Amino acid sequence: MKWIRPDSPDYDEARKLFNAMIDRRPAVIAQCADQADVAEALAYAHNHNLNIAVRAGGHSVAGMSMNDGGLVVDVRPMKAISADPENQTVTAGAGVTWGEFDRVAQEHGLAVTGGRASTTGLAGFTLGGGSGWLERSFGFACDSLQSVDLVTAKGERVTASATENPELFWALHGGGGNFGVATSFTFKMHQLGPTVQAGLLLWPGEAATEIARAYRDAAMAAPDSVGTGFVFLTAPPEPFVPEDMVGKMAVGVAYLYAGDSEEGEEHVKPFREFEPAVDLVGPMPYSDFQCMIDDPPGHYNYWSADYHNELSDDALHLFVDSANRLPGPASQQLILPWGGAVGGPAAASTPLQHRNAQWVSHPFGLAETREEGEEGEAWVKQFRQDIAPYTTGGVWLNFIGNEGQDRIMAAYGEENYRRLSRVKRDFDPDNTFRGNQNILPAGH
Ligand SMILES: Cc1cc2nc3c(=O)[nH]c(=O)nc-3n(C[C@H](O)[C@H](O)[C@H](O)COP(=O)(O)OP(=O)(O)OC[C@H]3O[C@@H](n4cnc5c(N)ncnc54)[C@H](O)[C@@H]3O)c2cc1C
């Protein structure tokens, strides 16, 4: 166990999160290497009356994994990853990132739905559900969980699986870090790769409306093995981007086929119909695709998200209009199609509501300075206001900051929220773990 305090030389590095907007100063950071360390850190916090935050990959855009004046349980030293190819399982410590996980799993041609950015922590991502390019084939990351080991608020070690603490196991399928400190995750894996048909297509922004409509239709018609996303962005100064596009609004499609490469080549055709200016789709290692669009750390971020049952031409018009006002070159607007395994049989067995929504929109403002970050926030909020008539009211909590209790309720629905509250009461009655999209213990 390593204790880091404000006078430690590595204090500033240890308290840094992905989102530069967050600048919190905990009293102590407990870097935990195993369950005994976690139990010791929790007891220390209890004895010194310190608030607790739990930190893994540090990608919570709201900075929920850091606090002011409290204790942070930092699980990053838990880096063990072991694959059991015979049983098609992989067990990973809570400090593992998706890039690290994918590299080991892919040595055995195995995969599970992982983060769209390889730097995202496996722990926070999976506990929040975990949406990624493979979700239409394999469901969310949480759908492939076989078991999770945790340390509870009282320092007890528990395992949650279909047979051990099944209510807790259910709650861990999207209920976040509300129930304890997760120390390791075992996934039932799927066969994939190592080579897949994947990549990016890019068009100039002048054609945004036509391309967005064509994308919508192609994505709706695509088989479940096709994972895509539509992005409005500023074309970067990369060698593969035509000079006259650089620095201007552009639209892109990220494509990943979860299956045979030749079939993947066939199914990308409808997305290519509008002759992209940049076409990087081809055979590539799955783990390379998984880090192809890593967002840079250290930017000032503001994010949000909504669900949609359909994307009418009128709704798409609002997306294009908003993209024409992208605040700064790093900000983006993402549209993701759900369907397939997201709304399949697993949908009824997790606390996450609205899994049958067809689309998710995810605007994110990214800036190099705090002032520009505030412009990004205003842009995201304006878009949400404009698009409101076209949304379902549901939300994917992993994609949003701290937007209050109503949004948490919107993610789970009343019935699932009540059930989560009962699990919370059983495992964390004093709401020790509240640095998260918080579920209040039943009876509060
Ligand atoms: C660049 C980027 C890309 C992203 N892409 C996706 C995406 O494609 N799909 C998606 O679903 N989400 C995505 N997210 C959101 C991300 O999944 C969530 O923010 C997630 O919570 C991050 O997990 P983390 O471990 O990195 O973060 P942290 O900030 O360390 O933790 C996030 C939350 O999880 C809790 N937590 C972390 N570890 C534990 C633990 N061991 N036990 C108990 N609670 C814990 C924390 O207390 C906190 O509330 C992305 C975020 C970023 C910044």
mmCIF file of N, CA, C and O in Angstrom, residues 61 98 113-116 120 124-133 135 139-143 172-176 303-308 334 336 338 341-343 347 350-357 359-363 384 391-403 406-413 437:
data_model
loop_
_atom_site.group_PDB
_atom_site.id
_atom_site.type_symbol
_atom_site.label_atom_id
_atom_site.label_comp_id
_atom_site.label_asym_id
_atom_site.label_seq_id
_atom_site.Cartn_x
_atom_site.Cartn_y
_atom_site.Cartn_z
ATOM 1 N N VAL A 61 -16.046 11.854 -16.333
ATOM 2 C CA VAL A 61 -15.945 13.226 -16.831
ATOM 3 C C VAL A 61 -16.362 14.230 -15.758
ATOM 4 O O VAL A 61 -15.926 15.370 -15.743
ATOM 5 N N TRP A 98 -8.645 -0.554 -20.797
ATOM 6 C CA TRP A 98 -9.108 -1.406 -21.905
ATOM 7 C C TRP A 98 -7.986 -1.746 -22.869
ATOM 8 O O TRP A 98 -7.953 -2.836 -23.431
ATOM 9 N N THR A 113 -17.015 -6.509 -25.216
ATOM 10 C CA THR A 113 -17.250 -5.099 -25.536
ATOM 11 C C THR A 113 -16.428 -4.211 -24.605
ATOM 12 O O THR A 113 -16.585 -4.280 -23.384
ATOM 13 N N GLY A 114 -15.538 -3.413 -25.183
ATOM 14 C CA GLY A 114 -14.658 -2.575 -24.368
ATOM 15 C C GLY A 114 -14.833 -1.105 -24.721
ATOM 16 O O GLY A 114 -15.637 -0.746 -25.589
ATOM 17 N N GLY A 115 -14.063 -0.267 -24.065
ATOM 18 C CA GLY A 115 -14.191 1.178 -24.264
ATOM 19 C C GLY A 115 -13.780 1.600 -25.661
ATOM 20 O O GLY A 115 -12.948 0.959 -26.288
ATOM 21 N N ARG A 116 -14.372 2.686 -26.133
ATOM 22 C CA ARG A 116 -13.988 3.217 -27.443
ATOM 23 C C ARG A 116 -12.664 3.962 -27.368
ATOM 24 O O ARG A 116 -12.092 4.318 -28.392
ATOM 25 N N THR A 120 -9.518 4.184 -21.147
ATOM 26 C CA THR A 120 -10.612 4.137 -20.171
ATOM 27 C C THR A 120 -10.405 2.974 -19.198
ATOM 28 O O THR A 120 -9.994 1.895 -19.592
ATOM 29 N N GLY A 124 -14.602 1.399 -13.876
ATOM 30 C CA GLY A 124 -15.710 2.355 -13.939
ATOM 31 C C GLY A 124 -16.586 2.112 -15.152
ATOM 32 O O GLY A 124 -17.817 2.201 -15.097
ATOM 33 N N PHE A 125 -15.950 1.783 -16.274
ATOM 34 C CA PHE A 125 -16.659 1.535 -17.541
ATOM 35 C C PHE A 125 -17.647 0.378 -17.385
ATOM 36 O O PHE A 125 -18.822 0.496 -17.717
ATOM 37 N N THR A 126 -17.160 -0.744 -16.850
ATOM 38 C CA THR A 126 -18.010 -1.940 -16.767
ATOM 39 C C THR A 126 -19.102 -1.770 -15.715
ATOM 40 O O THR A 126 -20.255 -2.161 -15.936
ATOM 41 N N LEU A 127 -18.744 -1.164 -14.578
ATOM 42 C CA LEU A 127 -19.754 -0.977 -13.528
ATOM 43 C C LEU A 127 -20.876 -0.057 -14.013
ATOM 44 O O LEU A 127 -22.012 -0.149 -13.557
ATOM 45 N N GLY A 128 -20.544 0.842 -14.956
ATOM 46 C CA GLY A 128 -21.575 1.723 -15.528
ATOM 47 C C GLY A 128 -22.306 1.074 -16.695
ATOM 48 O O GLY A 128 -23.116 1.711 -17.358
ATOM 49 N N GLY A 129 -22.006 -0.169 -17.011
ATOM 50 C CA GLY A 129 -22.653 -0.874 -18.129
ATOM 51 C C GLY A 129 -21.630 -1.222 -19.192
ATOM 52 O O GLY A 129 -21.378 -2.374 -19.473
ATOM 53 N N GLY A 130 -21.015 -0.162 -19.780
ATOM 54 C CA GLY A 130 -19.949 -0.388 -20.755
ATOM 55 C C GLY A 130 -20.459 -0.528 -22.175
ATOM 56 O O GLY A 130 -20.798 -1.617 -22.619
ATOM 57 N N SER A 131 -20.507 0.616 -22.881
ATOM 58 C CA SER A 131 -20.959 0.622 -24.271
ATOM 59 C C SER A 131 -19.756 0.733 -25.199
ATOM 60 O O SER A 131 -18.897 1.589 -24.997
ATOM 61 N N GLY A 132 -19.680 -0.127 -26.213
ATOM 62 C CA GLY A 132 -18.552 -0.081 -27.147
ATOM 63 C C GLY A 132 -18.939 -0.605 -28.516
ATOM 64 O O GLY A 132 -20.085 -1.013 -28.737
ATOM 65 N N TRP A 133 -17.985 -0.618 -29.429
ATOM 66 C CA TRP A 133 -18.270 -0.975 -30.828
ATOM 67 C C TRP A 133 -18.847 -2.375 -30.966
ATOM 68 O O TRP A 133 -19.510 -2.678 -31.948
ATOM 69 N N GLU A 135 -21.030 -3.870 -29.001
ATOM 70 C CA GLU A 135 -22.243 -4.087 -28.187
ATOM 71 C C GLU A 135 -23.403 -4.697 -28.970
ATOM 72 O O GLU A 135 -24.211 -5.433 -28.419
ATOM 73 N N GLY A 139 -23.539 -7.411 -26.619
ATOM 74 C CA GLY A 139 -24.159 -6.673 -25.519
ATOM 75 C C GLY A 139 -23.151 -5.743 -24.865
ATOM 76 O O GLY A 139 -22.009 -5.593 -25.338
ATOM 77 N N PHE A 140 -23.561 -5.120 -23.788
ATOM 78 C CA PHE A 140 -22.645 -4.239 -23.067
ATOM 79 C C PHE A 140 -21.575 -5.077 -22.363
ATOM 80 O O PHE A 140 -21.749 -6.292 -22.178
ATOM 81 N N ALA A 141 -20.521 -4.415 -21.893
ATOM 82 C CA ALA A 141 -19.464 -5.134 -21.174
ATOM 83 C C ALA A 141 -20.058 -5.899 -19.994
ATOM 84 O O ALA A 141 -19.716 -7.063 -19.743
ATOM 85 N N CYS A 142 -20.977 -5.279 -19.271
ATOM 86 C CA CYS A 142 -21.536 -5.920 -18.066
ATOM 87 C C CYS A 142 -22.297 -7.191 -18.410
ATOM 88 O O CYS A 142 -22.392 -8.100 -17.585
ATOM 89 N N ASP A 143 -22.813 -7.277 -19.645
ATOM 90 C CA ASP A 143 -23.563 -8.480 -20.030
ATOM 91 C C ASP A 143 -22.663 -9.712 -20.099
ATOM 92 O O ASP A 143 -23.154 -10.845 -20.062
ATOM 93 N N LEU A 172 -24.598 -4.758 -10.179
ATOM 94 C CA LEU A 172 -23.304 -4.379 -10.757
ATOM 95 C C LEU A 172 -23.349 -4.298 -12.289
ATOM 96 O O LEU A 172 -22.379 -3.924 -12.915
ATOM 97 N N HIS A 173 -24.495 -4.640 -12.858
ATOM 98 C CA HIS A 173 -24.663 -4.540 -14.311
ATOM 99 C C HIS A 173 -25.160 -3.144 -14.690
ATOM 100 O O HIS A 173 -26.211 -2.990 -15.303
ATOM 101 N N GLY A 174 -24.438 -2.123 -14.274
ATOM 102 C CA GLY A 174 -24.819 -0.761 -14.639
ATOM 103 C C GLY A 174 -25.069 0.138 -13.452
ATOM 104 O O GLY A 174 -25.257 1.342 -13.616
ATOM 105 N N GLY A 175 -25.088 -0.438 -12.237
ATOM 106 C CA GLY A 175 -25.368 0.373 -11.042
ATOM 107 C C GLY A 175 -24.163 1.153 -10.533
ATOM 108 O O GLY A 175 -24.237 1.808 -9.486
ATOM 109 N N GLY A 176 -23.036 1.086 -11.242
ATOM 110 C CA GLY A 176 -21.869 1.898 -10.899
ATOM 111 C C GLY A 176 -21.164 1.433 -9.642
ATOM 112 O O GLY A 176 -21.340 0.304 -9.162
ATOM 113 N N TRP A 303 -19.573 16.932 -21.137
ATOM 114 C CA TRP A 303 -20.242 15.902 -21.951
ATOM 115 C C TRP A 303 -21.711 15.772 -21.561
ATOM 116 O O TRP A 303 -22.098 16.048 -20.435
ATOM 117 N N SER A 304 -22.490 15.271 -22.515
ATOM 118 C CA SER A 304 -23.829 14.825 -22.150
ATOM 119 C C SER A 304 -24.302 13.770 -23.160
ATOM 120 O O SER A 304 -23.541 13.396 -24.058
ATOM 121 N N ALA A 305 -25.548 13.332 -22.996
ATOM 122 C CA ALA A 305 -26.062 12.277 -23.876
ATOM 123 C C ALA A 305 -27.580 12.193 -23.770
ATOM 124 O O ALA A 305 -28.166 12.636 -22.777
ATOM 125 N N ASP A 306 -28.178 11.642 -24.814
ATOM 126 C CA ASP A 306 -29.623 11.371 -24.817
ATOM 127 C C ASP A 306 -29.910 10.154 -25.673
ATOM 128 O O ASP A 306 -29.098 9.777 -26.513
ATOM 129 N N TYR A 307 -31.091 9.583 -25.465
ATOM 130 C CA TYR A 307 -31.542 8.469 -26.303
ATOM 131 C C TYR A 307 -32.607 8.961 -27.283
ATOM 132 O O TYR A 307 -33.374 9.886 -26.973
ATOM 133 N N HIS A 308 -32.673 8.276 -28.427
ATOM 134 C CA HIS A 308 -33.678 8.607 -29.450
ATOM 135 C C HIS A 308 -34.253 7.317 -30.013
ATOM 136 O O HIS A 308 -33.503 6.361 -30.233
ATOM 137 N N LEU A 334 -21.312 12.767 -31.355
ATOM 138 C CA LEU A 334 -21.297 11.364 -31.757
ATOM 139 C C LEU A 334 -22.726 10.824 -31.764
ATOM 140 O O LEU A 334 -23.507 11.121 -30.854
ATOM 141 N N LEU A 336 -24.609 7.089 -31.986
ATOM 142 C CA LEU A 336 -24.363 5.639 -31.960
ATOM 143 C C LEU A 336 -25.675 4.889 -32.156
ATOM 144 O O LEU A 336 -26.674 5.222 -31.513
ATOM 145 N N TRP A 338 -27.948 1.711 -31.502
ATOM 146 C CA TRP A 338 -28.040 0.518 -30.674
ATOM 147 C C TRP A 338 -28.756 -0.570 -31.457
ATOM 148 O O TRP A 338 -28.603 -0.675 -32.651
ATOM 149 N N ALA A 341 -27.761 -6.984 -29.878
ATOM 150 C CA ALA A 341 -27.689 -7.559 -28.528
ATOM 151 C C ALA A 341 -27.971 -6.530 -27.427
ATOM 152 O O ALA A 341 -28.281 -6.917 -26.294
ATOM 153 N N VAL A 342 -27.884 -5.237 -27.748
ATOM 154 C CA VAL A 342 -28.177 -4.226 -26.709
ATOM 155 C C VAL A 342 -29.625 -4.376 -26.235
ATOM 156 O O VAL A 342 -29.914 -4.332 -25.039
ATOM 157 N N GLY A 343 -30.519 -4.567 -27.192
ATOM 158 C CA GLY A 343 -31.943 -4.725 -26.837
ATOM 159 C C GLY A 343 -32.354 -6.192 -26.792
ATOM 160 O O GLY A 343 -33.536 -6.489 -26.748
ATOM 161 N N ALA A 347 -31.305 -7.594 -22.088
ATOM 162 C CA ALA A 347 -31.852 -6.277 -21.741
ATOM 163 C C ALA A 347 -32.735 -6.326 -20.495
ATOM 164 O O ALA A 347 -32.761 -5.382 -19.699
ATOM 165 N N THR A 350 -30.779 -6.474 -16.570
ATOM 166 C CA THR A 350 -29.882 -5.477 -15.974
ATOM 167 C C THR A 350 -30.718 -4.297 -15.485
ATOM 168 O O THR A 350 -31.850 -4.114 -15.933
ATOM 169 N N PRO A 351 -30.169 -3.475 -14.600
ATOM 170 C CA PRO A 351 -30.937 -2.308 -14.122
ATOM 171 C C PRO A 351 -31.086 -1.211 -15.170
ATOM 172 O O PRO A 351 -31.848 -0.285 -14.974
ATOM 173 N N LEU A 352 -30.354 -1.321 -16.287
ATOM 174 C CA LEU A 352 -30.346 -0.246 -17.281
ATOM 175 C C LEU A 352 -31.640 -0.262 -18.083
ATOM 176 O O LEU A 352 -31.945 -1.255 -18.742
ATOM 177 N N GLN A 353 -32.364 0.835 -18.024
ATOM 178 C CA GLN A 353 -33.646 0.942 -18.733
ATOM 179 C C GLN A 353 -33.421 1.337 -20.182
ATOM 180 O O GLN A 353 -32.337 1.759 -20.539
ATOM 181 N N HIS A 354 -34.450 1.273 -20.964
ATOM 182 C CA HIS A 354 -34.463 1.838 -22.321
ATOM 183 C C HIS A 354 -33.412 1.209 -23.225
ATOM 184 O O HIS A 354 -32.894 1.872 -24.109
ATOM 185 N N ARG A 355 -33.084 -0.054 -22.995
ATOM 186 C CA ARG A 355 -32.065 -0.658 -23.846
ATOM 187 C C ARG A 355 -32.579 -0.905 -25.259
ATOM 188 O O ARG A 355 -31.819 -1.270 -26.141
ATOM 189 N N ASN A 356 -33.887 -0.717 -25.443
ATOM 190 C CA ASN A 356 -34.418 -0.859 -26.797
ATOM 191 C C ASN A 356 -34.417 0.449 -27.578
ATOM 192 O O ASN A 356 -34.914 0.519 -28.690
ATOM 193 N N ALA A 357 -33.827 1.509 -27.003
ATOM 194 C CA ALA A 357 -33.684 2.757 -27.764
ATOM 195 C C ALA A 357 -32.854 2.471 -29.012
ATOM 196 O O ALA A 357 -31.989 1.589 -29.000
ATOM 197 N N TRP A 359 -31.044 4.853 -30.814
ATOM 198 C CA TRP A 359 -29.889 5.728 -31.035
ATOM 199 C C TRP A 359 -29.482 6.401 -29.732
ATOM 200 O O TRP A 359 -30.326 6.671 -28.877
ATOM 201 N N VAL A 360 -28.198 6.715 -29.650
ATOM 202 C CA VAL A 360 -27.687 7.542 -28.550
ATOM 203 C C VAL A 360 -26.965 8.720 -29.171
ATOM 204 O O VAL A 360 -26.160 8.529 -30.088
ATOM 205 N N SER A 361 -27.254 9.916 -28.698
ATOM 206 C CA SER A 361 -26.442 11.063 -29.142
ATOM 207 C C SER A 361 -25.549 11.479 -27.984
ATOM 208 O O SER A 361 -25.936 11.390 -26.807
ATOM 209 N N HIS A 362 -24.352 11.904 -28.329
ATOM 210 C CA HIS A 362 -23.332 12.133 -27.295
ATOM 211 C C HIS A 362 -22.456 13.331 -27.697
ATOM 212 O O HIS A 362 -21.411 13.164 -28.325
ATOM 213 N N PRO A 363 -22.938 14.552 -27.367
ATOM 214 C CA PRO A 363 -22.110 15.719 -27.680
ATOM 215 C C PRO A 363 -21.041 15.909 -26.614
ATOM 216 O O PRO A 363 -21.317 15.768 -25.428
ATOM 217 N N ARG A 384 -28.669 20.069 -26.251
ATOM 218 C CA ARG A 384 -29.628 19.229 -25.514
ATOM 219 C C ARG A 384 -31.007 19.890 -25.462
ATOM 220 O O ARG A 384 -32.035 19.222 -25.545
ATOM 221 N N THR A 391 -36.070 13.281 -28.122
ATOM 222 C CA THR A 391 -35.410 12.318 -27.234
ATOM 223 C C THR A 391 -36.447 11.461 -26.500
ATOM 224 O O THR A 391 -37.623 11.835 -26.425
ATOM 225 N N THR A 392 -35.969 10.337 -25.936
ATOM 226 C CA THR A 392 -36.904 9.460 -25.199
ATOM 227 C C THR A 392 -36.988 9.825 -23.717
ATOM 228 O O THR A 392 -37.870 9.354 -23.007
ATOM 229 N N GLY A 393 -36.010 10.592 -23.228
ATOM 230 C CA GLY A 393 -35.955 10.879 -21.794
ATOM 231 C C GLY A 393 -34.989 9.963 -21.060
ATOM 232 O O GLY A 393 -34.621 10.207 -19.917
ATOM 233 N N GLY A 394 -34.560 8.886 -21.726
ATOM 234 C CA GLY A 394 -33.594 7.974 -21.102
ATOM 235 C C GLY A 394 -32.174 8.492 -21.302
ATOM 236 O O GLY A 394 -31.934 9.378 -22.126
ATOM 237 N N VAL A 395 -31.240 7.925 -20.559
ATOM 238 C CA VAL A 395 -29.852 8.392 -20.686
ATOM 239 C C VAL A 395 -28.862 7.305 -20.308
ATOM 240 O O VAL A 395 -29.153 6.434 -19.490
ATOM 241 N N TRP A 396 -27.673 7.374 -20.922
ATOM 242 C CA TRP A 396 -26.564 6.459 -20.635
ATOM 243 C C TRP A 396 -25.628 7.193 -19.687
ATOM 244 O O TRP A 396 -24.923 8.128 -20.090
ATOM 245 N N LEU A 397 -25.626 6.782 -18.419
ATOM 246 C CA LEU A 397 -24.919 7.574 -17.391
ATOM 247 C C LEU A 397 -23.414 7.669 -17.621
ATOM 248 O O LEU A 397 -22.788 8.649 -17.222
ATOM 249 N N ASN A 398 -22.815 6.656 -18.236
ATOM 250 C CA ASN A 398 -21.367 6.719 -18.476
ATOM 251 C C ASN A 398 -20.986 7.943 -19.328
ATOM 252 O O ASN A 398 -19.849 8.377 -19.292
ATOM 253 N N PHE A 399 -21.935 8.428 -20.135
ATOM 254 C CA PHE A 399 -21.603 9.508 -21.073
ATOM 255 C C PHE A 399 -21.880 10.905 -20.506
ATOM 256 O O PHE A 399 -21.731 11.885 -21.243
ATOM 257 N N ILE A 400 -22.338 10.997 -19.270
ATOM 258 C CA ILE A 400 -22.699 12.334 -18.792
ATOM 259 C C ILE A 400 -21.913 12.683 -17.524
ATOM 260 O O ILE A 400 -21.354 11.823 -16.860
ATOM 261 N N GLY A 401 -21.928 13.970 -17.198
ATOM 262 C CA GLY A 401 -21.303 14.436 -15.970
ATOM 263 C C GLY A 401 -22.288 14.324 -14.821
ATOM 264 O O GLY A 401 -23.121 13.412 -14.775
ATOM 265 N N ASN A 402 -22.201 15.269 -13.916
ATOM 266 C CA ASN A 402 -23.096 15.253 -12.766
ATOM 267 C C ASN A 402 -24.331 16.069 -13.115
ATOM 268 O O ASN A 402 -24.325 17.280 -13.009
ATOM 269 N N GLU A 403 -25.398 15.405 -13.548
ATOM 270 C CA GLU A 403 -26.584 16.129 -14.012
ATOM 271 C C GLU A 403 -27.772 15.921 -13.066
ATOM 272 O O GLU A 403 -28.915 16.161 -13.444
ATOM 273 N N ASP A 406 -32.490 13.381 -11.116
ATOM 274 C CA ASP A 406 -33.525 13.040 -12.106
ATOM 275 C C ASP A 406 -32.941 12.231 -13.254
ATOM 276 O O ASP A 406 -33.579 11.314 -13.783
ATOM 277 N N ARG A 407 -31.734 12.596 -13.622
ATOM 278 C CA ARG A 407 -31.105 11.891 -14.743
ATOM 279 C C ARG A 407 -30.713 10.465 -14.332
ATOM 280 O O ARG A 407 -30.748 9.543 -15.131
ATOM 281 N N ILE A 408 -30.353 10.303 -13.060
ATOM 282 C CA ILE A 408 -30.020 8.950 -12.581
ATOM 283 C C ILE A 408 -31.279 8.083 -12.643
ATOM 284 O O ILE A 408 -31.273 6.952 -13.124
ATOM 285 N N MET A 409 -32.370 8.666 -12.186
ATOM 286 C CA MET A 409 -33.657 7.960 -12.232
ATOM 287 C C MET A 409 -34.028 7.641 -13.686
ATOM 288 O O MET A 409 -34.542 6.557 -13.984
ATOM 289 N N ALA A 410 -33.727 8.584 -14.590
ATOM 290 C CA ALA A 410 -34.074 8.363 -16.004
ATOM 291 C C ALA A 410 -33.286 7.199 -16.590
ATOM 292 O O ALA A 410 -33.740 6.527 -17.515
ATOM 293 N N ALA A 411 -32.091 6.949 -16.062
ATOM 294 C CA ALA A 411 -31.269 5.859 -16.597
ATOM 295 C C ALA A 411 -31.816 4.498 -16.175
ATOM 296 O O ALA A 411 -31.707 3.524 -16.921
ATOM 297 N N TYR A 412 -32.375 4.417 -14.961
ATOM 298 C CA TYR A 412 -32.796 3.108 -14.427
ATOM 299 C C TYR A 412 -34.312 2.898 -14.470
ATOM 300 O O TYR A 412 -34.773 1.763 -14.468
ATOM 301 N N GLY A 413 -35.063 3.985 -14.437
ATOM 302 C CA GLY A 413 -36.509 3.853 -14.273
ATOM 303 C C GLY A 413 -36.811 3.600 -12.804
ATOM 304 O O GLY A 413 -35.946 3.142 -12.056
ATOM 305 N N GLN A 437 -22.616 8.129 -9.676
ATOM 306 C CA GLN A 437 -24.007 8.462 -10.005
ATOM 307 C C GLN A 437 -24.786 7.783 -8.881
ATOM 308 O O GLN A 437 -25.077 6.596 -8.929
#
